[in-house]
mmCIF file of C-alpha atoms in Angstrom:
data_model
loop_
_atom_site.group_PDB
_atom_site.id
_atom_site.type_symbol
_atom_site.label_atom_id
_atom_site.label_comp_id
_atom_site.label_asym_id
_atom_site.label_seq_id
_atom_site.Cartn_x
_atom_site.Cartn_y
_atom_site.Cartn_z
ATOM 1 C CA UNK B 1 -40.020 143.769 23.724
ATOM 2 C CA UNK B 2 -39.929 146.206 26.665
ATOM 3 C CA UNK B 3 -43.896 147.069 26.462
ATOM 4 C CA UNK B 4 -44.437 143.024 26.157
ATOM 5 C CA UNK B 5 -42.305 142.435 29.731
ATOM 6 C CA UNK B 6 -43.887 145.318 30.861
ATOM 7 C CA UNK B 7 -47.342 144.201 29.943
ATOM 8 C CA UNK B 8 -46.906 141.098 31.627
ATOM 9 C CA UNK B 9 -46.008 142.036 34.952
ATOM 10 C CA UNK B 10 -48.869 144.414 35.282
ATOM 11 C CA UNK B 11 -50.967 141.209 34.223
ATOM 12 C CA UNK B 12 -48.672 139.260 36.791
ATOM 13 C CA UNK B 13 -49.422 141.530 39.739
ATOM 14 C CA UNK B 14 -53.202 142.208 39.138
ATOM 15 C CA UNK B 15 -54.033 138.772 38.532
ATOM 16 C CA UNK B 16 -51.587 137.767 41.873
ATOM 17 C CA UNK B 17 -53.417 140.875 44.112
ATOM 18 C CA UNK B 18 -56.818 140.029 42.741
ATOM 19 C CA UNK B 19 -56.815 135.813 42.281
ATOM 20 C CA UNK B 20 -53.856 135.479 45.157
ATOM 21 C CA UNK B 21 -52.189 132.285 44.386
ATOM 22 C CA UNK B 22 -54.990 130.953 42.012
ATOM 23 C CA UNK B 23 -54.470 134.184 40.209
ATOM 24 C CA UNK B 24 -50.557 133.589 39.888
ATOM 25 C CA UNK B 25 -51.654 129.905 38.184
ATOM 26 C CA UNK B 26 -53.677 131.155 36.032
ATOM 27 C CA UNK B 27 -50.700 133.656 34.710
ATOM 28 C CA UNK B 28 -48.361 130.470 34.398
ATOM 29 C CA UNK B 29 -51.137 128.538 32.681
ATOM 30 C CA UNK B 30 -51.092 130.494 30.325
ATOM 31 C CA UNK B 31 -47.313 129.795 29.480
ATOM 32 C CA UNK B 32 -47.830 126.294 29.940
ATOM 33 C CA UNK B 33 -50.697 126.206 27.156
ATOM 34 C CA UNK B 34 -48.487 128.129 24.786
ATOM 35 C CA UNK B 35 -45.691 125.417 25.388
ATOM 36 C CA UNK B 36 -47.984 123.118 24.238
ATOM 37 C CA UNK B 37 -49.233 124.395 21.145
ATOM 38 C CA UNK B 38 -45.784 125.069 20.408
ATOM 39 C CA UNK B 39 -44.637 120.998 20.778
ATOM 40 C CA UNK B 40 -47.942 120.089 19.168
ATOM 41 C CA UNK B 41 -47.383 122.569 15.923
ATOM 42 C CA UNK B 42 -43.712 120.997 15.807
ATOM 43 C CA UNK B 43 -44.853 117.138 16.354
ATOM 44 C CA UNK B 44 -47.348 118.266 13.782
ATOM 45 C CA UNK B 45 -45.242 118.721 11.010
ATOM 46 C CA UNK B 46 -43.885 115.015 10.263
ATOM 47 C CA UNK B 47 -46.081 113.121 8.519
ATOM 48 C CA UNK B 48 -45.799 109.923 10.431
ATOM 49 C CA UNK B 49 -48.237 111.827 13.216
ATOM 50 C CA UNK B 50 -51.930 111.407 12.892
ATOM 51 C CA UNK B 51 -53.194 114.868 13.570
ATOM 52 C CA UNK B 52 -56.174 114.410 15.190
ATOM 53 C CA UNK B 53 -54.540 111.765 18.099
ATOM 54 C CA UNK B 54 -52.679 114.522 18.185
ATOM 55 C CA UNK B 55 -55.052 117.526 18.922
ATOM 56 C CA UNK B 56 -56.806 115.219 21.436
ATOM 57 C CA UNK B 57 -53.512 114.348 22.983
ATOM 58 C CA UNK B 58 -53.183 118.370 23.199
ATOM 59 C CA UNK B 59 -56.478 119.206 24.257
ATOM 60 C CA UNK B 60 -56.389 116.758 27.372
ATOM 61 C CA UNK B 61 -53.011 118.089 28.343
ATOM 62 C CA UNK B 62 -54.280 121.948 27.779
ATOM 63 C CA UNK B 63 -57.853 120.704 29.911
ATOM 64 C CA UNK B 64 -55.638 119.312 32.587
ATOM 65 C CA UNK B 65 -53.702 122.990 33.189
ATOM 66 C CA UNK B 66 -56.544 125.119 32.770
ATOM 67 C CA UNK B 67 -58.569 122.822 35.383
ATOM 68 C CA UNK B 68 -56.363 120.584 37.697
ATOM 69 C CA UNK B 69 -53.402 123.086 37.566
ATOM 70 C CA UNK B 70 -55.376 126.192 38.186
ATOM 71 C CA UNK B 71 -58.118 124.771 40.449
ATOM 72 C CA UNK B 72 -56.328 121.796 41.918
ATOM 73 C CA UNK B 73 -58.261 118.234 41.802
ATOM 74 C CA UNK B 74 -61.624 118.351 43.006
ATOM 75 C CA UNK B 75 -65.174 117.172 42.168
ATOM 76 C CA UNK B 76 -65.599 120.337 40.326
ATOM 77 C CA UNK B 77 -62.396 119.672 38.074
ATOM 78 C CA UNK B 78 -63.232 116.203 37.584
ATOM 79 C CA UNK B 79 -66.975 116.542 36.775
ATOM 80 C CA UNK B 80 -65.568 119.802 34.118
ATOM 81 C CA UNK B 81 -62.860 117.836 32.696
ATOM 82 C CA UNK B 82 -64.863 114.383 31.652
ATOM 83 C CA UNK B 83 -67.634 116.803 29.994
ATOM 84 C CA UNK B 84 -64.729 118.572 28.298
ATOM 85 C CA UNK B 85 -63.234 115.816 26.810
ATOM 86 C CA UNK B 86 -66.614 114.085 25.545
ATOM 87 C CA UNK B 87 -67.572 117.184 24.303
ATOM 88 C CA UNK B 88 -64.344 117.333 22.055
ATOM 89 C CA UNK B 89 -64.666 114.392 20.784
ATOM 90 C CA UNK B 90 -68.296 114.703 19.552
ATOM 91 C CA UNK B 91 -67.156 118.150 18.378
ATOM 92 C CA UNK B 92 -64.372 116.824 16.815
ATOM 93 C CA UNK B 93 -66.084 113.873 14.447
ATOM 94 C CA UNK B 94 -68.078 116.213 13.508
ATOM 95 C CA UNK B 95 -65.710 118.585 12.761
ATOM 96 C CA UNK B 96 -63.787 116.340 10.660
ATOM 97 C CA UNK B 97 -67.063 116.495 8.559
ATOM 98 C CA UNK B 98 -67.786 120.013 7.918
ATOM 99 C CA UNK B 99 -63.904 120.102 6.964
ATOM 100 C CA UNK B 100 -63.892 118.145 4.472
ATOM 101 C CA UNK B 101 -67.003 118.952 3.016
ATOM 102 C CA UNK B 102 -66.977 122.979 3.005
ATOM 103 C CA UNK B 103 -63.354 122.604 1.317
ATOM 104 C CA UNK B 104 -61.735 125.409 3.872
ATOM 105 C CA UNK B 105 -58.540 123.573 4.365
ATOM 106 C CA UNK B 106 -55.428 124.848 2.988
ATOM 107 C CA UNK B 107 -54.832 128.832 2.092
ATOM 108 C CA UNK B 108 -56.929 131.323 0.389
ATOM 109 C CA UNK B 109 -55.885 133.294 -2.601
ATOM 110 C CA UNK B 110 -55.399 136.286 -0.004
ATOM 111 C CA UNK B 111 -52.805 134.650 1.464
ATOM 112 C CA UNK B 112 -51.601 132.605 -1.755
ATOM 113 C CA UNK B 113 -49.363 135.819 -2.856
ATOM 114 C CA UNK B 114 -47.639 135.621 -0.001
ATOM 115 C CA UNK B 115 -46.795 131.778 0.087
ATOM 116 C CA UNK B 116 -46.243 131.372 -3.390
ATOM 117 C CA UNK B 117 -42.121 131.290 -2.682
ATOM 118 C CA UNK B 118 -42.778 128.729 -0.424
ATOM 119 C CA UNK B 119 -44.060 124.935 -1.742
ATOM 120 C CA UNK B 120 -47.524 123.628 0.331
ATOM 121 C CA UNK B 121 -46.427 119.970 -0.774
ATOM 122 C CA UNK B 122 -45.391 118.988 3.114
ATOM 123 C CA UNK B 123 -46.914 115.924 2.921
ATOM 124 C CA UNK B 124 -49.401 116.426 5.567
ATOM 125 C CA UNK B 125 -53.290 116.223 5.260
ATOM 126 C CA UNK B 126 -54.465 119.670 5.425
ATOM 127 C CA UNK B 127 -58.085 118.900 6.021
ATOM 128 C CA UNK B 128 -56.525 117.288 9.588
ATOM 129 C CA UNK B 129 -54.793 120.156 9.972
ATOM 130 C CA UNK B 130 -57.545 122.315 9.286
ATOM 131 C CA UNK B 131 -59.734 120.287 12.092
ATOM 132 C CA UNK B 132 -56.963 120.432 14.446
ATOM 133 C CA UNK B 133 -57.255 124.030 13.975
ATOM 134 C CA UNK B 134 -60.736 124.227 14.629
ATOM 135 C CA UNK B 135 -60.702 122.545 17.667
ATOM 136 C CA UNK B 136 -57.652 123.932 19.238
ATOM 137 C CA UNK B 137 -59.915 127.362 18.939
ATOM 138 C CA UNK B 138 -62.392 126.021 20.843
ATOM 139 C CA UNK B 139 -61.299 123.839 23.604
ATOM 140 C CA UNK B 140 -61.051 126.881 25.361
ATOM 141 C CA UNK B 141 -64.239 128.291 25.102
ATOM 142 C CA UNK B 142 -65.449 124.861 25.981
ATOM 143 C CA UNK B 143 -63.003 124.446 29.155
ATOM 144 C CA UNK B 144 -64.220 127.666 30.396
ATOM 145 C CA UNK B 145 -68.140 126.847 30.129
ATOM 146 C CA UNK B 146 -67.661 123.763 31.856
ATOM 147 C CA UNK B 147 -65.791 124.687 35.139
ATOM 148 C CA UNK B 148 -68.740 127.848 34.836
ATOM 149 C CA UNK B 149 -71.453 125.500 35.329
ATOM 150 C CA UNK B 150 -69.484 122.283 37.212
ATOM 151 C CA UNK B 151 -68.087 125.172 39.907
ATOM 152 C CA UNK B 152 -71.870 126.693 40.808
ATOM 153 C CA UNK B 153 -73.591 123.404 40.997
ATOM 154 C CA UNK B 154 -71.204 122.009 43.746
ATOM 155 C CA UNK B 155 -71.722 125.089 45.458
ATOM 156 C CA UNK B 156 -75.903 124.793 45.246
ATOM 157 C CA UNK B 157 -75.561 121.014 46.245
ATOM 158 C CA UNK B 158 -73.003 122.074 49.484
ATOM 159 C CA UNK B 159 -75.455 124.618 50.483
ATOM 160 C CA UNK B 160 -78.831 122.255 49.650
ATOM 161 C CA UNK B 161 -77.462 118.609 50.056
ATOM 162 C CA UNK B 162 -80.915 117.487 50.091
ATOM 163 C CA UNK B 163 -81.440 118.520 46.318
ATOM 164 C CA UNK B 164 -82.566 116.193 44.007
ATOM 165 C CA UNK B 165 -80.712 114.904 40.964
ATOM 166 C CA UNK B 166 -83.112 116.401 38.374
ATOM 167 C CA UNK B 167 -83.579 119.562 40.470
ATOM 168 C CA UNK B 168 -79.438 119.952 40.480
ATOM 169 C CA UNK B 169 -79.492 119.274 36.654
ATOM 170 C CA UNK B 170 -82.066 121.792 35.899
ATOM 171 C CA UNK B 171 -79.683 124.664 38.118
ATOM 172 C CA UNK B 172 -77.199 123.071 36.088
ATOM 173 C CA UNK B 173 -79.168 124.085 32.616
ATOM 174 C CA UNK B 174 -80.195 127.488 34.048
ATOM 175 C CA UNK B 175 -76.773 128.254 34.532
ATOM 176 C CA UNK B 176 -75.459 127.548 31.219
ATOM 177 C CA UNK B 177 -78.204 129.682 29.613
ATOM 178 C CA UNK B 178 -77.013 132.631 31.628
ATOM 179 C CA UNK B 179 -73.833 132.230 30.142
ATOM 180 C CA UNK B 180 -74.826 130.763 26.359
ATOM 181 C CA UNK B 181 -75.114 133.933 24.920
ATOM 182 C CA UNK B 182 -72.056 135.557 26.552
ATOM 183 C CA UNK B 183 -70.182 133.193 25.493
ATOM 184 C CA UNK B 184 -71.210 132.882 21.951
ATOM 185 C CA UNK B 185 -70.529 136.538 21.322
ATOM 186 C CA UNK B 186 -67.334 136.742 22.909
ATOM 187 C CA UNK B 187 -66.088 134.037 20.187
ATOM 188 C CA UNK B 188 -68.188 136.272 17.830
ATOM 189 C CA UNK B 189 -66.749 139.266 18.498
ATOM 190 C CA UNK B 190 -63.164 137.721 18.830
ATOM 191 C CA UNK B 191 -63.243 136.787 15.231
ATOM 192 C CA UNK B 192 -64.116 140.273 14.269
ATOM 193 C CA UNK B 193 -61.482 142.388 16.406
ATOM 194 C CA UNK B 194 -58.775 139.879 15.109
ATOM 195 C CA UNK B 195 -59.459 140.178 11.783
ATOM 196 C CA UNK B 196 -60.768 143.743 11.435
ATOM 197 C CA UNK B 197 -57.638 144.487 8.995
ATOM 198 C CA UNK B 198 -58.598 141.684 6.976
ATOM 199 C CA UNK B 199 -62.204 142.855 6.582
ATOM 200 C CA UNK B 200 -61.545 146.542 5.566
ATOM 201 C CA UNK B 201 -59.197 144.774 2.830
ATOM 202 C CA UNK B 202 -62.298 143.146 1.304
ATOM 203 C CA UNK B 203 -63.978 146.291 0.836
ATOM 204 C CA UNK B 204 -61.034 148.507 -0.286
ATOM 205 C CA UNK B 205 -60.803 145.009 -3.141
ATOM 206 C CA UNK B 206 -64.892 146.067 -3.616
ATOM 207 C CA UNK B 207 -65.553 142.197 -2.587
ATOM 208 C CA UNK B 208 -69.281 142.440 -2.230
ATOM 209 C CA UNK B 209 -71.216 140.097 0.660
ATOM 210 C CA UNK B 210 -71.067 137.164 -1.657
ATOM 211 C CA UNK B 211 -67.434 137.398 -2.477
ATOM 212 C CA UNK B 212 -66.772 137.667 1.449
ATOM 213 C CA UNK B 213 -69.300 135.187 2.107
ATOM 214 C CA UNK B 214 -67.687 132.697 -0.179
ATOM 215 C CA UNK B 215 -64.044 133.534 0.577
ATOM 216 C CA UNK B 216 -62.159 130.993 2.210
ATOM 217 C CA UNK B 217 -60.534 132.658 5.338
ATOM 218 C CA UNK B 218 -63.748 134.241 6.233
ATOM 219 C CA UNK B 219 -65.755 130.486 5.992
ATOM 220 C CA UNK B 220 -63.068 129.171 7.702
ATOM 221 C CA UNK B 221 -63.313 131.662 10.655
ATOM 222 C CA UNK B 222 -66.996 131.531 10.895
ATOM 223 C CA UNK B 223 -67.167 127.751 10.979
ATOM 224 C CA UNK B 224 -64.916 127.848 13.910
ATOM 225 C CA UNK B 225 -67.365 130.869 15.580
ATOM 226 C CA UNK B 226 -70.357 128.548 14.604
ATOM 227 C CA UNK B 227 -68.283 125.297 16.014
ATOM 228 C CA UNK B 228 -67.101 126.662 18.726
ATOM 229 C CA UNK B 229 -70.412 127.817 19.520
ATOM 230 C CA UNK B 230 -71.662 124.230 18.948
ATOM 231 C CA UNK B 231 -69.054 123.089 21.825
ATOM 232 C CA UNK B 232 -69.936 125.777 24.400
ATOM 233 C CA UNK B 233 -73.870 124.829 23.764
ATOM 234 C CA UNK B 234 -73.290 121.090 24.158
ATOM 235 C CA UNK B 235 -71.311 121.376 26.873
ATOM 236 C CA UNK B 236 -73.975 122.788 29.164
ATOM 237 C CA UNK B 237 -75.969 119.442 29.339
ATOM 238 C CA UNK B 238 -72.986 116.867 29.316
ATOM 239 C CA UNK B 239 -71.794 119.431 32.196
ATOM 240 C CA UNK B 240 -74.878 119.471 34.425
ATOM 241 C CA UNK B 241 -75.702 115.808 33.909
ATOM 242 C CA UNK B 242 -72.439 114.485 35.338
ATOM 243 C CA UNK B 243 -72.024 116.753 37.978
ATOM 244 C CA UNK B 244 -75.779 116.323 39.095
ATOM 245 C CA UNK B 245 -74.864 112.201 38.648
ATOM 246 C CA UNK B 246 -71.459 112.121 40.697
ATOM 247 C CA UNK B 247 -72.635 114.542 43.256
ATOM 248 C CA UNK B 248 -76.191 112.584 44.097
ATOM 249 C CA UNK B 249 -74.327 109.323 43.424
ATOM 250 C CA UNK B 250 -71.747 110.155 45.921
ATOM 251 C CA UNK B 251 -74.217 111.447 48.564
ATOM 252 C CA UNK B 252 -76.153 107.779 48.074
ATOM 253 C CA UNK B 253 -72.764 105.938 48.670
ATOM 254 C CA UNK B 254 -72.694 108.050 51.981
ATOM 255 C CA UNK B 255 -76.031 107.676 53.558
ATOM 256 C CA UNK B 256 -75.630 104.111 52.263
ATOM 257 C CA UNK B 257 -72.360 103.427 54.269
ATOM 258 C CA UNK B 258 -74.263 104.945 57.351
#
């Protein structure tokens, strides 16, 4: 407990020296968020609760910190929160789909040893459960790309008012390429340095690649990698095409009122 306080503040004062009052948000965002996945895992467990209303109802409350909270209401919060929330629900239908279909909900037999004192009859749908999942890993990842691109392209129409639309979407589109593939990894790579243990336990079992491959945990981590990816990738258009609308559309309202 005393390395986790002690942890914290050093987090605390870096992000405070470094971000100044943005910083100390950010550090109490983080708190925030975790309140809410701890309601939304509680609310979760009675069966009365659809769990997809309520991921969505979770992932607009978590958007709201991360963006309005941290970065206070602007055009660049607004623009990044709209693509965020379209983008989660397209990613989430679809989702639901790749669920149900690759059969990942539920436990693996890794785990089944040591849940088998325990009954899984809790009368809730685990292929919700295991979409909620998915989504609640990536709303992040999807957040973050968003404000990334929404945050630049205000700055690039401040500095160039006279841009055109299609010109601001196109900076828009170069930005998210820039960071597409650092994104992508970092989920990647995420996946791996969580779950190192877990691999190095598949090869002291002898699984071979088609064993791990086919195992349950591991499809159900790399379809979140791959859907998460999906997210971060869509996002960049839905991103640069709103912003690039509201910010043209609101310079047109002006010169019109002149």
């Amino acid at each position: 407990m005393n390395a986790l306080i002690v942890l914290a503040a050093i987090l605390f004062l870096l992000m405070t020296l470094i971000g100044g009052k943005k910083g100390a948000r950010s550090f109490w965002a983080l708190f925030f968020n975790f309140g809410v996945l701890i309601i939304t895992v509680i609310i979760m467990n009675d069966p009365a609760i659809d769990s997809i209303i309520l991921t969505l109802i979770a992932c607009t409350v978590i958007s709201c910190i991360n963006l309005f909270y941290i970065n206070e209401v602007n055009s660049k919060t607004k623009t990044a929160f709209l693509s965020t929330i379209i983008t989660t629900v397209i990613l989430l239908l679809f989702i639901v789909i790749v669920t149900k279909n690759a059969m990942i909900q539920g436990f693996g037999e890794e785990e089944m040893e040591e849940l088998s004192i325990f009954s899984v009859y809790i009368g809730v749908d685990f292929v919700k459960i295991g979409a909620s999942v998915i989504i609640m890993s990536t709303i992040g990842a999807i957040t973050d790309a968003a404000i990334a691109i929404s945050s630049p392209m205000r700055e690039i129409y401040y500095h160039n008012p006279s841009i055109s639309r299609k010109e601001l979407f196109t900076s828009g589109l170069s930005i998210g390429k820039d960071i597409l593939g650092t994104s992508t990894n970092t989920l990647f790579f995420a996946f791996f340095g969580g779950y190192l243990a877990l691999l190095i336990w598949f090869k002291d079992l002898s699984y071979s690649v088609g064993d791990i491959v086919n195992s349950k945990i591991f499809s159900a981590e790399m379809i979140t990698i791959l859907c998460a990816g999906i997210g971060v990738t869509l996002v960049i258009p839905i991103t640069s095409g709103i912003t690039a609308y509201f910010l043209v559309k609101t310079k047109n309202k002006s010169e019109t009122v002149k």
